[in-house]
mmCIF file of C-alpha atoms in Angstrom:
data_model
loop_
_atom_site.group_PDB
_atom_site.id
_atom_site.type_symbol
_atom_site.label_atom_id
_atom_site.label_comp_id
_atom_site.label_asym_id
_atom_site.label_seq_id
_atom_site.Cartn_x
_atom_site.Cartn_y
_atom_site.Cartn_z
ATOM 1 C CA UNK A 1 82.656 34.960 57.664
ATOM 2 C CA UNK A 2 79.578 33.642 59.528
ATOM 3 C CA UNK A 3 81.613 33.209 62.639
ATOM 4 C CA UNK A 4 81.592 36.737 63.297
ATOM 5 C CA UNK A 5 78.693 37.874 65.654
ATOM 6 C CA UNK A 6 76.381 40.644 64.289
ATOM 7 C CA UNK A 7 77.118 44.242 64.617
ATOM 8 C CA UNK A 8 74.341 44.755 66.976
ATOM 9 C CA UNK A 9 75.933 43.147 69.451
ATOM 10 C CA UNK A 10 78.980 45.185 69.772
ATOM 11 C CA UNK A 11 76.653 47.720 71.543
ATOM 12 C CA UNK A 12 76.165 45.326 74.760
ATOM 13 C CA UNK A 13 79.500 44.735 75.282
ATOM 14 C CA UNK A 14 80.816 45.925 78.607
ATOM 15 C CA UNK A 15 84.257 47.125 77.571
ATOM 16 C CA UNK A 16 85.013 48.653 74.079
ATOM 17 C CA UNK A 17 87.215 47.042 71.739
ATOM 18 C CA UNK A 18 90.886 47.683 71.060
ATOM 19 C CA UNK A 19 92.204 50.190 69.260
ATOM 20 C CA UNK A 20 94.806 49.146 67.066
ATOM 21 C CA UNK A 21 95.458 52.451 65.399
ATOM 22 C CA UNK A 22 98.601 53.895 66.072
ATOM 23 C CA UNK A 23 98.156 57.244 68.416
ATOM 24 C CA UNK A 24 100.562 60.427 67.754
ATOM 25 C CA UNK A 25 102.587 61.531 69.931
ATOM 26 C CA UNK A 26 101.186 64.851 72.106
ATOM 27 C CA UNK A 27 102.889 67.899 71.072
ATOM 28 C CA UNK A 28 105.290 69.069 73.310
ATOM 29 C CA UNK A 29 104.682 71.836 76.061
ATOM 30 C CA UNK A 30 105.762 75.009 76.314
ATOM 31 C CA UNK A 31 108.540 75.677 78.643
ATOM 32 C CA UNK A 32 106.935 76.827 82.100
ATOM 33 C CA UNK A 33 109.086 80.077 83.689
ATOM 34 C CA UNK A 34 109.990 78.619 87.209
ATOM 35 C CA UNK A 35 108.768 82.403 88.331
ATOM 36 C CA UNK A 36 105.429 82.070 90.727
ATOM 37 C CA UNK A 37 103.916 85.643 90.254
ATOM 38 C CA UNK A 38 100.946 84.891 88.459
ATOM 39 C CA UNK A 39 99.595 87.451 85.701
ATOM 40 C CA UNK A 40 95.719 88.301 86.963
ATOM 41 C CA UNK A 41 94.131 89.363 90.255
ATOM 42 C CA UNK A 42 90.979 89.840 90.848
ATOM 43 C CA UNK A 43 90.455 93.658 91.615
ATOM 44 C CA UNK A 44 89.350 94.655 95.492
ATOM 45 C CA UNK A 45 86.012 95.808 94.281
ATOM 46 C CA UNK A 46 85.589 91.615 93.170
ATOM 47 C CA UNK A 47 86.357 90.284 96.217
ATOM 48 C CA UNK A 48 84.049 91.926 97.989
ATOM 49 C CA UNK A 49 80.995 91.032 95.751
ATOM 50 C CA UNK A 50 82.500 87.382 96.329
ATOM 51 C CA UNK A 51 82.733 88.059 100.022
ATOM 52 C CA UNK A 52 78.615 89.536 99.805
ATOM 53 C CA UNK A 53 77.375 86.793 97.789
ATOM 54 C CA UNK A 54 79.313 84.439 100.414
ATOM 55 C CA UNK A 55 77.737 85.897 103.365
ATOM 56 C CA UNK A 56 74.452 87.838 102.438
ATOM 57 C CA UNK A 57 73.428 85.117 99.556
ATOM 58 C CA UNK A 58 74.287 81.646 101.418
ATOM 59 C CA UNK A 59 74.218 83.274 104.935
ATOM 60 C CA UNK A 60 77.488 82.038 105.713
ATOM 61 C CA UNK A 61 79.222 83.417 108.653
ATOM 62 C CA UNK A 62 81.829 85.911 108.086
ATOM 63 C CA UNK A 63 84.735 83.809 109.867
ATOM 64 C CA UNK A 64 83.890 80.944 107.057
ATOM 65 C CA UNK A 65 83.492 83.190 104.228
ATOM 66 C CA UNK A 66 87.012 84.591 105.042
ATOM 67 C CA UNK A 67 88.317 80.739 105.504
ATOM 68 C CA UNK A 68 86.900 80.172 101.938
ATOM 69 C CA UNK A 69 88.422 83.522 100.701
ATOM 70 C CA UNK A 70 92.333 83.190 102.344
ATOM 71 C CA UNK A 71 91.875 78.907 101.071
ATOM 72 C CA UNK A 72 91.151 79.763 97.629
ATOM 73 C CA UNK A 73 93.789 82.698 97.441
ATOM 74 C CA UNK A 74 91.375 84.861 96.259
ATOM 75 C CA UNK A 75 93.165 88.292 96.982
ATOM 76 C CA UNK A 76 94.239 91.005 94.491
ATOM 77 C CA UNK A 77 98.190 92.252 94.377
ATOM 78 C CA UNK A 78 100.248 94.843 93.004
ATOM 79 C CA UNK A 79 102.710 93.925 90.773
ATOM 80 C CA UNK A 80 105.178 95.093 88.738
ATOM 81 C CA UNK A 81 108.192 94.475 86.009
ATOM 82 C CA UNK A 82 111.315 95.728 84.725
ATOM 83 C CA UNK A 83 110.445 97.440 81.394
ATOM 84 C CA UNK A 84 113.638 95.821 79.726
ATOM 85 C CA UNK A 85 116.810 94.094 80.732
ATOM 86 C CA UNK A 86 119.732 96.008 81.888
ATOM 87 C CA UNK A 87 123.603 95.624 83.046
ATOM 88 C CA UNK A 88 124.591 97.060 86.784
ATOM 89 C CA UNK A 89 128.051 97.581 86.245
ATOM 90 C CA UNK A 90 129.906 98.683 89.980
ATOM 91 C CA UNK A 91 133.040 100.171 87.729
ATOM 92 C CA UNK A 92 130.762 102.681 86.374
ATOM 93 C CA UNK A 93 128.519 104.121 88.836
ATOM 94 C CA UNK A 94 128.099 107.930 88.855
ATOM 95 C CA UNK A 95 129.773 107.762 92.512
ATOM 96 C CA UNK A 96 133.058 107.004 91.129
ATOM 97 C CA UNK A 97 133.924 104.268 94.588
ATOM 98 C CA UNK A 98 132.811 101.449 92.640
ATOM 99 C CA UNK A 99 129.133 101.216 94.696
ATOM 100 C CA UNK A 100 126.434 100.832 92.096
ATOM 101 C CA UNK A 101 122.591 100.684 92.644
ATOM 102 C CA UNK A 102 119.636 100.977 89.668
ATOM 103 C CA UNK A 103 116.479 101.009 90.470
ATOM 104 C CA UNK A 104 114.382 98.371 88.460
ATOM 105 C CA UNK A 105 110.371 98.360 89.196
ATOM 106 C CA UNK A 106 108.513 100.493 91.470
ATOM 107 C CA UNK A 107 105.055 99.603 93.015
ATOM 108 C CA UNK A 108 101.887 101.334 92.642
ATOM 109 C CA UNK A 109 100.970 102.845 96.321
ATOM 110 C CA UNK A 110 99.575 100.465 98.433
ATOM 111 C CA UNK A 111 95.870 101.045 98.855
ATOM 112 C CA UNK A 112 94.200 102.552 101.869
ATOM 113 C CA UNK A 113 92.905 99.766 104.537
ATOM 114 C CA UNK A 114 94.909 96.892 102.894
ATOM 115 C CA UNK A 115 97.261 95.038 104.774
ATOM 116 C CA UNK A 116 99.700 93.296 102.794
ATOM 117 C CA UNK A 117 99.769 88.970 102.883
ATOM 118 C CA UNK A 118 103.017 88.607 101.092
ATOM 119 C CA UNK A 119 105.364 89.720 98.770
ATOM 120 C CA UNK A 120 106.571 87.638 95.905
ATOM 121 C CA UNK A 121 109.835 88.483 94.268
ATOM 122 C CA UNK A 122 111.507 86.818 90.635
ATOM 123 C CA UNK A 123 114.793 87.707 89.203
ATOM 124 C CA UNK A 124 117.002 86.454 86.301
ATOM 125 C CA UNK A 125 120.250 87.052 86.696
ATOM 126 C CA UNK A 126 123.556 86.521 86.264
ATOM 127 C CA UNK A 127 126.936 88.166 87.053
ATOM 128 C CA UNK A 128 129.984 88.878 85.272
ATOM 129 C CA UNK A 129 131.136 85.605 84.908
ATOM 130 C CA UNK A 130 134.226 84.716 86.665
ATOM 131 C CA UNK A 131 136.046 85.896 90.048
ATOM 132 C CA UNK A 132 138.620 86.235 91.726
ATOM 133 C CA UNK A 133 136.830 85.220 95.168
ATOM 134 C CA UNK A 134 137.279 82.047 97.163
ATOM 135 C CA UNK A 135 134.604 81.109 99.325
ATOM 136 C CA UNK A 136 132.235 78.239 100.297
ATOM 137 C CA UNK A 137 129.062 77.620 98.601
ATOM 138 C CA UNK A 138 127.112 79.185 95.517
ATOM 139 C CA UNK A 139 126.200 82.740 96.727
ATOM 140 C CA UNK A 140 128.958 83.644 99.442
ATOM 141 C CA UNK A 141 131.157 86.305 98.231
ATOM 142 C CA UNK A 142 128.898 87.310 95.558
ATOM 143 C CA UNK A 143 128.822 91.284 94.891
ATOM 144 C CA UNK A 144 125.768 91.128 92.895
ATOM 145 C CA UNK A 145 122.585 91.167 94.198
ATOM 146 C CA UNK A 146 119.157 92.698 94.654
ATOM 147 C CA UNK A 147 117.781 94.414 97.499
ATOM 148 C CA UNK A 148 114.454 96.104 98.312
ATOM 149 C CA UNK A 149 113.426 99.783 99.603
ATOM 150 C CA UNK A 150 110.102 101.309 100.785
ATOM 151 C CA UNK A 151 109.018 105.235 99.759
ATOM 152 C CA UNK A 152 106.666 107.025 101.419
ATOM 153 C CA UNK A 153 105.428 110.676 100.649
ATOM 154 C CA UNK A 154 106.147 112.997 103.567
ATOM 155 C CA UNK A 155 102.258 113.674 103.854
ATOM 156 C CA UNK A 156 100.991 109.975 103.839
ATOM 157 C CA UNK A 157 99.891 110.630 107.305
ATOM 158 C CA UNK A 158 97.518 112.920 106.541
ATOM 159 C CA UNK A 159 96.776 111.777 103.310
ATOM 160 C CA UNK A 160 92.598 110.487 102.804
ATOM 161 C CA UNK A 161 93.046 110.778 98.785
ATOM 162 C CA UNK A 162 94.805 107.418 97.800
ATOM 163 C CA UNK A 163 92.863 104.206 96.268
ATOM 164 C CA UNK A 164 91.263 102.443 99.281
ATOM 165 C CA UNK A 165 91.380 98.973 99.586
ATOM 166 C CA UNK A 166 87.338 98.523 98.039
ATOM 167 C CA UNK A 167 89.036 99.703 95.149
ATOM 168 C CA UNK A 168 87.133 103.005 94.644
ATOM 169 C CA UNK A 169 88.941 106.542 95.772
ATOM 170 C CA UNK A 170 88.487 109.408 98.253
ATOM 171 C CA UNK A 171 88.733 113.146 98.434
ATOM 172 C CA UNK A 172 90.698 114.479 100.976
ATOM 173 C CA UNK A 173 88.560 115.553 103.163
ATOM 174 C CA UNK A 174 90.424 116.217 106.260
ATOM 175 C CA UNK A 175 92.042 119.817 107.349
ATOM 176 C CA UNK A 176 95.548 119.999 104.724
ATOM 177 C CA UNK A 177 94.775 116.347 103.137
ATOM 178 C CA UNK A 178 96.553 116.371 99.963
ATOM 179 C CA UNK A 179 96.803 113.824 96.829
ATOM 180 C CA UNK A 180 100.564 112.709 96.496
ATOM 181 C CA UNK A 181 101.867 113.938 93.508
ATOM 182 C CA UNK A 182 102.760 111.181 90.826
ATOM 183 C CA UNK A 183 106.179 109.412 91.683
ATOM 184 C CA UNK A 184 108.574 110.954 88.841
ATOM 185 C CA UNK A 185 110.642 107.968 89.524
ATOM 186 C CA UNK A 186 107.803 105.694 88.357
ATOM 187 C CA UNK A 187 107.552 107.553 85.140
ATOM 188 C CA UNK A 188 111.224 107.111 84.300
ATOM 189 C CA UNK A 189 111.292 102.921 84.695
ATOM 190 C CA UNK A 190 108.314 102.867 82.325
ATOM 191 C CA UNK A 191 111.011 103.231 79.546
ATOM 192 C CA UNK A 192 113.803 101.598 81.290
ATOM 193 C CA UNK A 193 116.514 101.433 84.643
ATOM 194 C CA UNK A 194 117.372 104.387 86.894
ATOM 195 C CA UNK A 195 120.597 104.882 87.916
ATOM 196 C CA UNK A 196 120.226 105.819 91.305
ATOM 197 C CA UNK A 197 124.041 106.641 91.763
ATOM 198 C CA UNK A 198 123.519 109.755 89.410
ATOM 199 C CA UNK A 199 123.051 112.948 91.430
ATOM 200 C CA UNK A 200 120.779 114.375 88.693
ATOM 201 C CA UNK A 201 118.034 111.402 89.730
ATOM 202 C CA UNK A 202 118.274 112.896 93.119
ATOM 203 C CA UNK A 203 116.964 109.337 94.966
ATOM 204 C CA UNK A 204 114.499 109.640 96.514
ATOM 205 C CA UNK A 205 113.130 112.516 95.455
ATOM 206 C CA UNK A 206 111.507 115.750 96.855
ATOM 207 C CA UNK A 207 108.601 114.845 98.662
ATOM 208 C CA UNK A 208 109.317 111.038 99.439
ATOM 209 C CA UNK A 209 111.573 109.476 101.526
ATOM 210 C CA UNK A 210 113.307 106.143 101.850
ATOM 211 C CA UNK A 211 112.108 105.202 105.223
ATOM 212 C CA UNK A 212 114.446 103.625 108.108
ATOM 213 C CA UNK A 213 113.185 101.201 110.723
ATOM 214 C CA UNK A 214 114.724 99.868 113.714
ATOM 215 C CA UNK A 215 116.048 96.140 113.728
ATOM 216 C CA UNK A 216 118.349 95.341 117.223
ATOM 217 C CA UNK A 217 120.792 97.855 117.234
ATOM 218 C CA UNK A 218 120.895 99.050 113.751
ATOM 219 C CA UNK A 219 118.648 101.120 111.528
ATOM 220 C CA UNK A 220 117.429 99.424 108.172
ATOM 221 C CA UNK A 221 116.436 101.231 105.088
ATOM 222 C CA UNK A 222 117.606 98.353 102.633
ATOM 223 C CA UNK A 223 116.701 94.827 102.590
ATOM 224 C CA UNK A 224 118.729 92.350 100.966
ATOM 225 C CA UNK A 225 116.179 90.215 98.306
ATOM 226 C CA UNK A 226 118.688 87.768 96.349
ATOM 227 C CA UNK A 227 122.253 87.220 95.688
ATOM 228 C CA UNK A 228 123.336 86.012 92.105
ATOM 229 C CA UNK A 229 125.602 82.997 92.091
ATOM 230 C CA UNK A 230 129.209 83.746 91.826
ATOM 231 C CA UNK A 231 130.788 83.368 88.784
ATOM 232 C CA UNK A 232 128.061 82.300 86.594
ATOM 233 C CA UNK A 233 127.716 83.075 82.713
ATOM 234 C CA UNK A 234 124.617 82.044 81.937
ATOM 235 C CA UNK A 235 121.403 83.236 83.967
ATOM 236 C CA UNK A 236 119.622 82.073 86.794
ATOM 237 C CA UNK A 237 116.142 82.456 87.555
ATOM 238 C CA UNK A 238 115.263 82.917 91.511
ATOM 239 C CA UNK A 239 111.909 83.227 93.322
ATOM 240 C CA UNK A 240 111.909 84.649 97.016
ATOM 241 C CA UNK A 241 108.572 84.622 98.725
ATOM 242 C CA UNK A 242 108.251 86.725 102.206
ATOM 243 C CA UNK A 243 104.502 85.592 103.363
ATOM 244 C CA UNK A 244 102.935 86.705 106.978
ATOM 245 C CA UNK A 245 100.649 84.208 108.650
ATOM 246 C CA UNK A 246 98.674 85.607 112.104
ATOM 247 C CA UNK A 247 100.436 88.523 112.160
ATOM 248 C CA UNK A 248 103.679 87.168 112.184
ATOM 249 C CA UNK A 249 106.432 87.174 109.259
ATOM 250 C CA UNK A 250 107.609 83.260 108.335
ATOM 251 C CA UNK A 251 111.177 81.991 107.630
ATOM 252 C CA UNK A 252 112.846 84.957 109.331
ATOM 253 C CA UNK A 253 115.698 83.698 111.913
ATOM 254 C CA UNK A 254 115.449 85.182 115.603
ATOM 255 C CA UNK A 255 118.541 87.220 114.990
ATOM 256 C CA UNK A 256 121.975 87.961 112.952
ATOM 257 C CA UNK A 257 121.208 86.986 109.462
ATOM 258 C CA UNK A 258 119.997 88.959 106.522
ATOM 259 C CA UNK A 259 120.375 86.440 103.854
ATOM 260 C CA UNK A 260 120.342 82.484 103.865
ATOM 261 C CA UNK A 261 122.914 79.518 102.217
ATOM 262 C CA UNK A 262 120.889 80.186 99.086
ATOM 263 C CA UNK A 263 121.127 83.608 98.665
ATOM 264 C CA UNK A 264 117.637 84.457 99.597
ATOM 265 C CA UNK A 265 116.892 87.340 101.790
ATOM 266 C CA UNK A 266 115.113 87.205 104.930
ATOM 267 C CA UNK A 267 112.760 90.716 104.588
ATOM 268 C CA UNK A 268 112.781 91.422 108.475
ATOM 269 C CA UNK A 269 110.966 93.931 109.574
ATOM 270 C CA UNK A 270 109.532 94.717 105.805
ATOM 271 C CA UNK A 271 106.417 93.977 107.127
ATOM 272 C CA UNK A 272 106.336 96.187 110.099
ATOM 273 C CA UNK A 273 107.405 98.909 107.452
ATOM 274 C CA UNK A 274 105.025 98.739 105.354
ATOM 275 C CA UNK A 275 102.046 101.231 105.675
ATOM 276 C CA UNK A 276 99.365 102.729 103.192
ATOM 277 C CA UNK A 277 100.070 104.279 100.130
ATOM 278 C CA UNK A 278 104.077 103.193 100.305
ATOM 279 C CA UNK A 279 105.309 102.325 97.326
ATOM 280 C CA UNK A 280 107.757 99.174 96.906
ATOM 281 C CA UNK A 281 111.247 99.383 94.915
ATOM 282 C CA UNK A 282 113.695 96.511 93.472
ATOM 283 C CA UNK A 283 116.991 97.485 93.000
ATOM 284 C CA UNK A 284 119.956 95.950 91.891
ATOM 285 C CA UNK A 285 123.157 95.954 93.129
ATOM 286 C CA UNK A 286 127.156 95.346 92.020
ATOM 287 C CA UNK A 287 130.280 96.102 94.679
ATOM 288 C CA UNK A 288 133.709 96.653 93.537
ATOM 289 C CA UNK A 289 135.505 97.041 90.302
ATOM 290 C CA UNK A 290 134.914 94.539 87.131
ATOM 291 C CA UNK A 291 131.352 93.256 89.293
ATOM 292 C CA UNK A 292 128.895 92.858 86.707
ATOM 293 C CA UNK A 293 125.047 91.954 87.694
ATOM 294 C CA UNK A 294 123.178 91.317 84.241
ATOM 295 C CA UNK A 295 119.325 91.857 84.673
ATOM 296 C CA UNK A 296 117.492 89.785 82.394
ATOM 297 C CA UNK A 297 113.971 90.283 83.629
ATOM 298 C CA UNK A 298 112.618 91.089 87.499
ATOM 299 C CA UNK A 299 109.126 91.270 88.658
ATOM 300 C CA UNK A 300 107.019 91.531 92.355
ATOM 301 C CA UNK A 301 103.606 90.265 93.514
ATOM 302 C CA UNK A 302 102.292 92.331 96.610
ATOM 303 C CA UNK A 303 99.039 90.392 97.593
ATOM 304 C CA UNK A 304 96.830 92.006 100.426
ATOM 305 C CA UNK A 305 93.920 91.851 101.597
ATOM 306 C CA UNK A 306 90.811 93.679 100.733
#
């Protein structure tokens, strides 16, 4: 064995030898949820140290500290999820014309000063299964869906005692200010679905109000977030993002259509809506009799900025 060279010598040698030991396999991933609403925000309070250490620490201007901010997506949200899966069945709502609508998730008020980014919606869903209905495409002539509303309490104009957007609260200081009293309907999704078709919910309720805006020639109180696909047993996850860059809302078409070839909805004029301490609602939807819309899981990402 005097051929070999000495063992010292492996040590100068540019590359490493071969490994001839057989390597295991790496364990296999969990399965990733196609849904994009992540699970932790920073709080408003933590952006603006990051914003202060940004500007006051490395003296950067406030244009670029803002750049880094908005590049880095360092913005907090509201979100919220269904507290357990539920059935909207259209043959039984409370309304007895086969119209049913449960409300899902609500939104914590949005806070003073922030003005909302975008709004990030996931569903998984399916409907009954099987129809009757001939039309073109995966989503046309689908009576299951989702759609989304916007509450406000009927003194959020004069209200100074909601969470600002620094992330630390205020009294009411002004002449009738008042806080607005806790949202009973958040309190009842904590444990599950509200039917909203059931007069003893009474939707919305005293105090708040499902507000209307003006699109064209019509008023809007409803937006139209997803359709399922028709005639599908087994669930389908769907993510709808409705983002505003410079002020102005993206993907929305000039005029006519609420909802796309892929069931998505547009969100026009949600934006505009939207104004301090409103508080964002998901609620899903089945049309005539034997319409089914099984509600596996739904959640919503409100980012804004601080």
């Amino acid at each position: 064995m005097s051929w070999l060279p000495p063992l010292s010598d492996y040590g100068n040698l540019e590359h490493p030898l071969p490994c001839f030991r057989r390597e295991r396999p790496p364990p296999p991933r969990p399965a990733v949820s196609s849904t994009s609403v992540r699970k932790c925000f920073p709080t408003p309070h933590q952006v603006w140290l990051v914003h202060d250490i940004l500007t006051v620490c490395l003296q950067l201007p406030v244009e670029i500290a803002l750049l880094i901010l908005d590049f880095a997506d360092y913005t907090p949200a509201l979100t919220a999820r269904m507290a357990k899966q539920t059935k909207v069945s259209a043959s039984y709502a409370k309304t007895n014309d086969s119209n049913a609508a449960t409300a899902l998730l609500v939104t914590d008020p949005i806070p003073k000063g922030a003005k909302v980014k975008s709004i990030t919606w996931w569903t998984k869903s399916n409907d009954q299964g099987w129809s009757g209905e001939r039309a073109p495409g995966e989503y046309a002539a689908s009576w299951t869906w989702f759609e989304a509303c916007i509450l406000r309490h009927s003194n959020a104009a004069t209200s100074s005692g909601s969470l600002d957007a620094s992330g630390a609260g205020e009294e009411g200081d002004g002449e009738g200010a008042t806080v607005p009293p806790k949202l009973r309907l958040a309190e009842q999704l904590q444990t599950g679905s509200v039917d909203l078709t059931d007069p003893m919910n009474h939707f919305p309720e005293e105090g708040w109000e499902e507000i209307k805006v003006r699109i064209g020639d019509i008023d809007v109180s409803r937006w139209v977030v997803q359709r399922n696909a028709r005639a599908k047993r087994e669930p389908k996850e769907h993510v709808v993002e409705w983002r505003k860059v410079r002020g102005r809302q993206m993907g929305v078409p000039a005029e006519g259509l609420e909802w796309g070839e892929d069931g998505k909805g547009f969100g026009k004029g949600f934006f505009e809506a939207l104004r301090e301490g409103d508080m964002v609602v998901l609620i899903g939807r089945a049309r005539y009799p034997e319409w089914v819309n099984r509600v596996w899981g739904a959640e919503v990402e409100v980012r804004f900025s601080a």
